[in-house]
XYZ file of C-alpha atoms in Angstrom:
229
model
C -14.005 -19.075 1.425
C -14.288 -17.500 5.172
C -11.213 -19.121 7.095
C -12.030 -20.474 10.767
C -8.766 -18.901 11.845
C -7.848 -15.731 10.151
C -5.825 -14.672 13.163
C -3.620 -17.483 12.837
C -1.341 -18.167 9.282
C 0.620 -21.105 8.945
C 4.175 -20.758 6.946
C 6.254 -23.691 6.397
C 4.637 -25.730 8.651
C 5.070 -22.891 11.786
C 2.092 -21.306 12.914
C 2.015 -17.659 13.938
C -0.739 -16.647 16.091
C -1.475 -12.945 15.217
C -3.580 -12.354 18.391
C -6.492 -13.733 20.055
C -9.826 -14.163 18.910
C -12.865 -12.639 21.212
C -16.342 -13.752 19.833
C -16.271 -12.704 15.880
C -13.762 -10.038 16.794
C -9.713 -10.778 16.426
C -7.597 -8.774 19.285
C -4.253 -8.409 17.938
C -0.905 -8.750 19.140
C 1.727 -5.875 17.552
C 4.684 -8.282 19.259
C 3.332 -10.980 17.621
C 2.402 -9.244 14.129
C 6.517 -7.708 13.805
C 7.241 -11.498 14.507
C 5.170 -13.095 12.192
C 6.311 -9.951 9.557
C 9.894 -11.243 10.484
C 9.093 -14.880 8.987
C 7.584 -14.074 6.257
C 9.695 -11.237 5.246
C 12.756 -13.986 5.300
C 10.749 -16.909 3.222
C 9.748 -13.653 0.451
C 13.173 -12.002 0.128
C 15.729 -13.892 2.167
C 17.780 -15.131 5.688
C 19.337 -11.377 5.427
C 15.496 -10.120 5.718
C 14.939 -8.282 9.374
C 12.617 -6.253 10.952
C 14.740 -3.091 11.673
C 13.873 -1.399 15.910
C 14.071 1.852 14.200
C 10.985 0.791 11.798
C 8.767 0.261 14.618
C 6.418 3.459 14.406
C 5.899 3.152 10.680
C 5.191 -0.712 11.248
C 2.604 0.494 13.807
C 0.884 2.824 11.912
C 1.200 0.565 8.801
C -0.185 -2.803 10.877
C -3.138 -0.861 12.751
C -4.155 0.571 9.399
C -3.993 -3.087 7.517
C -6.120 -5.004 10.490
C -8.860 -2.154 11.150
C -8.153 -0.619 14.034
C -10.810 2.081 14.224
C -10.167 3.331 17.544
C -6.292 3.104 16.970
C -6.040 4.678 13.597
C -8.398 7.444 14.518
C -6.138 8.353 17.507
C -3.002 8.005 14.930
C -5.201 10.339 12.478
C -5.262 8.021 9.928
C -8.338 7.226 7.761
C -9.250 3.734 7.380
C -11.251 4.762 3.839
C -8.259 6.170 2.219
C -5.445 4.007 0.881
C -1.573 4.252 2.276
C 1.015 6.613 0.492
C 4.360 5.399 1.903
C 7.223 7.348 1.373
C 10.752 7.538 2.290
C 14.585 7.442 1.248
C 15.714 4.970 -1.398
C 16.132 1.414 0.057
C 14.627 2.617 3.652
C 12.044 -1.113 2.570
C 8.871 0.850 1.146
C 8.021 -1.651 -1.265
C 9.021 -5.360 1.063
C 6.580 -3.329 3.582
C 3.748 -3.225 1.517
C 4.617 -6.069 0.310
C 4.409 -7.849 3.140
C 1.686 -6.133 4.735
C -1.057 -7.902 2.804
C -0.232 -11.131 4.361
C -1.370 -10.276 7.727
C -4.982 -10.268 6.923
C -5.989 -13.277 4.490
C -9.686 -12.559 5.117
C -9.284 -9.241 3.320
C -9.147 -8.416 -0.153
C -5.335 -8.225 -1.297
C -3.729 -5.882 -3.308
C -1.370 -5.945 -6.331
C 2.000 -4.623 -5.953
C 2.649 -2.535 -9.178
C 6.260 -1.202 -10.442
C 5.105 2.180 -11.908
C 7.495 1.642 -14.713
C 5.930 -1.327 -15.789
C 2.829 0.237 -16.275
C 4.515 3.075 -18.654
C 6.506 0.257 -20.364
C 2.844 -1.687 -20.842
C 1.128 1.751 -22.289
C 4.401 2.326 -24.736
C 3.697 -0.927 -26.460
C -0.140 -1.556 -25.528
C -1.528 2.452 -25.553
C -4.620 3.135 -23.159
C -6.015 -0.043 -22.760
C -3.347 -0.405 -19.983
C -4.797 2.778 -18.468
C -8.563 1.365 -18.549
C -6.482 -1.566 -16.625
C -5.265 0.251 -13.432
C -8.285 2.519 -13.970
C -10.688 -0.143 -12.898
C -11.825 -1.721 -9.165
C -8.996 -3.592 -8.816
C -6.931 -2.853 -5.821
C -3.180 -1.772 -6.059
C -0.281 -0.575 -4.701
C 1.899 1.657 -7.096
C 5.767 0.922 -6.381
C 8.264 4.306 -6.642
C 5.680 6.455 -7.724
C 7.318 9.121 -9.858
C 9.851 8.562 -10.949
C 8.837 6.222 -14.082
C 9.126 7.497 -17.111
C 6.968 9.350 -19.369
C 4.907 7.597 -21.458
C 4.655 7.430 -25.359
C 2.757 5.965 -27.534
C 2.335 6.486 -31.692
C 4.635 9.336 -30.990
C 1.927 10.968 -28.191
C 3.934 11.606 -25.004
C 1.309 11.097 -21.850
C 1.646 11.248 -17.830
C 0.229 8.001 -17.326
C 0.238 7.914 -13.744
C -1.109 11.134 -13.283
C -4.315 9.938 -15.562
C -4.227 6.143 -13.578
C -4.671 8.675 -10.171
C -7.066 10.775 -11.328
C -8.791 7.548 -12.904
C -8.504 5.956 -9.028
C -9.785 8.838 -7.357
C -12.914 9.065 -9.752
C -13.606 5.236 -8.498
C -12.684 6.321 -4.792
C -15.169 9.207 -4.966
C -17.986 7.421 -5.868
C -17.242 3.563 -3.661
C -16.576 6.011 -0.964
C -19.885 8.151 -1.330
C -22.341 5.537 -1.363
C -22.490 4.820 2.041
C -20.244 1.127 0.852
C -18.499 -1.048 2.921
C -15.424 -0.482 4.153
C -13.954 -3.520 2.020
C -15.758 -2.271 -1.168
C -14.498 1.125 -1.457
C -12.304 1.100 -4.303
C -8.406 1.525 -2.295
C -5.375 2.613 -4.202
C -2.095 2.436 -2.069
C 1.305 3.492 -3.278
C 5.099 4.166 -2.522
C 7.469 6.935 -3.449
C 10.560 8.337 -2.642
C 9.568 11.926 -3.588
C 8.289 14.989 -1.282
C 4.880 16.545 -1.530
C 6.939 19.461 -3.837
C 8.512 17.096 -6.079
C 5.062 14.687 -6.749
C 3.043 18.242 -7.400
C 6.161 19.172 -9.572
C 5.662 15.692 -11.479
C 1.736 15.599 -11.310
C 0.682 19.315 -10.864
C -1.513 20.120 -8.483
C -4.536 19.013 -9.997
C -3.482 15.372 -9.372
C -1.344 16.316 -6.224
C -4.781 17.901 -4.571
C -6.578 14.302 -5.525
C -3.696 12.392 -3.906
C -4.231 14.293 -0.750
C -8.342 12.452 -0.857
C -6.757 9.149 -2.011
C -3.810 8.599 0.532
C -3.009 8.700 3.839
C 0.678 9.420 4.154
C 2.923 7.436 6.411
C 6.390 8.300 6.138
C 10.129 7.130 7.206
C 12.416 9.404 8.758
C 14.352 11.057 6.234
C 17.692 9.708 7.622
C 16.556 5.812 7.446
C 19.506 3.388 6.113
C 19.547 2.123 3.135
C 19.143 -1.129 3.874
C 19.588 -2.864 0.773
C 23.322 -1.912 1.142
């Protein structure tokens, strides 16, 4: 269903106006997208939610990337075909982020926020049909990529990650080489605490080279709070 309004989302009765609309064409409002991000963050996780000043850059990059921005992201060097790889410290708010994010565009396809270790703990019990799962068209966003465990199942230890990227990029390859629309090129997005070292160390560099065609990387200073404490 196309919504009259896409650039303004009711929450609890409050309506945020995200920007302004010109002709078919939605000019947003950063101010008023960290506001509405604000709101939301507190009804998902909480009063003690907050949008941290220190955040702002990554919020930018994160928010131009999410609504389209062409000119914006191209100037930021970030590629509006390739999914988001956010990384950072532990509790610097990768995963309420991309969480989050999703929310400020309801006329675009959404996509599923996925504990890694959930889709290890799936493969132990269900095998490779959980693989053929993440493997498919359906868009996601891997949460603390590497550091799940490894996978085993009728005693046959397997990266499944590793095989779920190289699955994703396969899809990505071909969406993205077919002259598709933006919206139907296959995106895979994903959060991590780890370095570029320590992902090749986990991966090897056969999936760590396909990562760098799948992701753009947007990262937190390495000295962010831990906000969770």
């Amino acid at each position: 269903m196309k919504l009259i309004n896409p650039h303004v989302i009711s929450e609890g009765g409050v309506q945020y106006p995200l920007g302004t609309l010109n002709g078919q064409c939605i000019l947003y409002d950063f101010e008023k997208i960290l506001v509405y991000l604000d709101a939301k963050g507190k009804l998902l996780f909480g009063k003690k939610f907050r949008i941290y000043e220190e955040d702002r850059e990554v919020l930018f990059k994160l928010s131009n990337y999410q609504i389209r921005d062409w000119d914006m992201c191209k100037k930021l060097k970030i590629d509006l075909n390739k999914g988001l790889l956010l990384s950072g410290p532990v509790g610097c708010g990768k995963t309420s982020l991309m969480k989050l994010l999703r929310f400020i565009t309801p006329h675009y396809q959404p996509y599923d926020v996925i504990p890694t270790r959930n889709i290890v703990f799936g493969f132990n019990h269900l095998g490779f049909k959980v693989m053929e799962q993440y493997g498919d068209h359906g868009f996601y966003c891997f949460d603390d990529l590497g550091v799940e465990p490894t996978g085993r199942h009728f005693g046959k230890d397997c990266n499944v990650m590793g095989e779920i990227l190289l699955s994703r990029h396969e899809l990505f390859t071909k969406t993205s080489g077919l002259n598709f629309k933006i919206s139907k090129i296959v995106k895979t997005h994903a959060t991590t605490n780890l370095n570029a070292q320590e992902l090749e160390a986990r991966y090897g560099n056969r999936v760590r080279s396909r990562m760098r065609e799948l992701f753009n990387l947007v990262a937190f200073d390495k000295k962010t709070i831990d906000k969770r404490r």
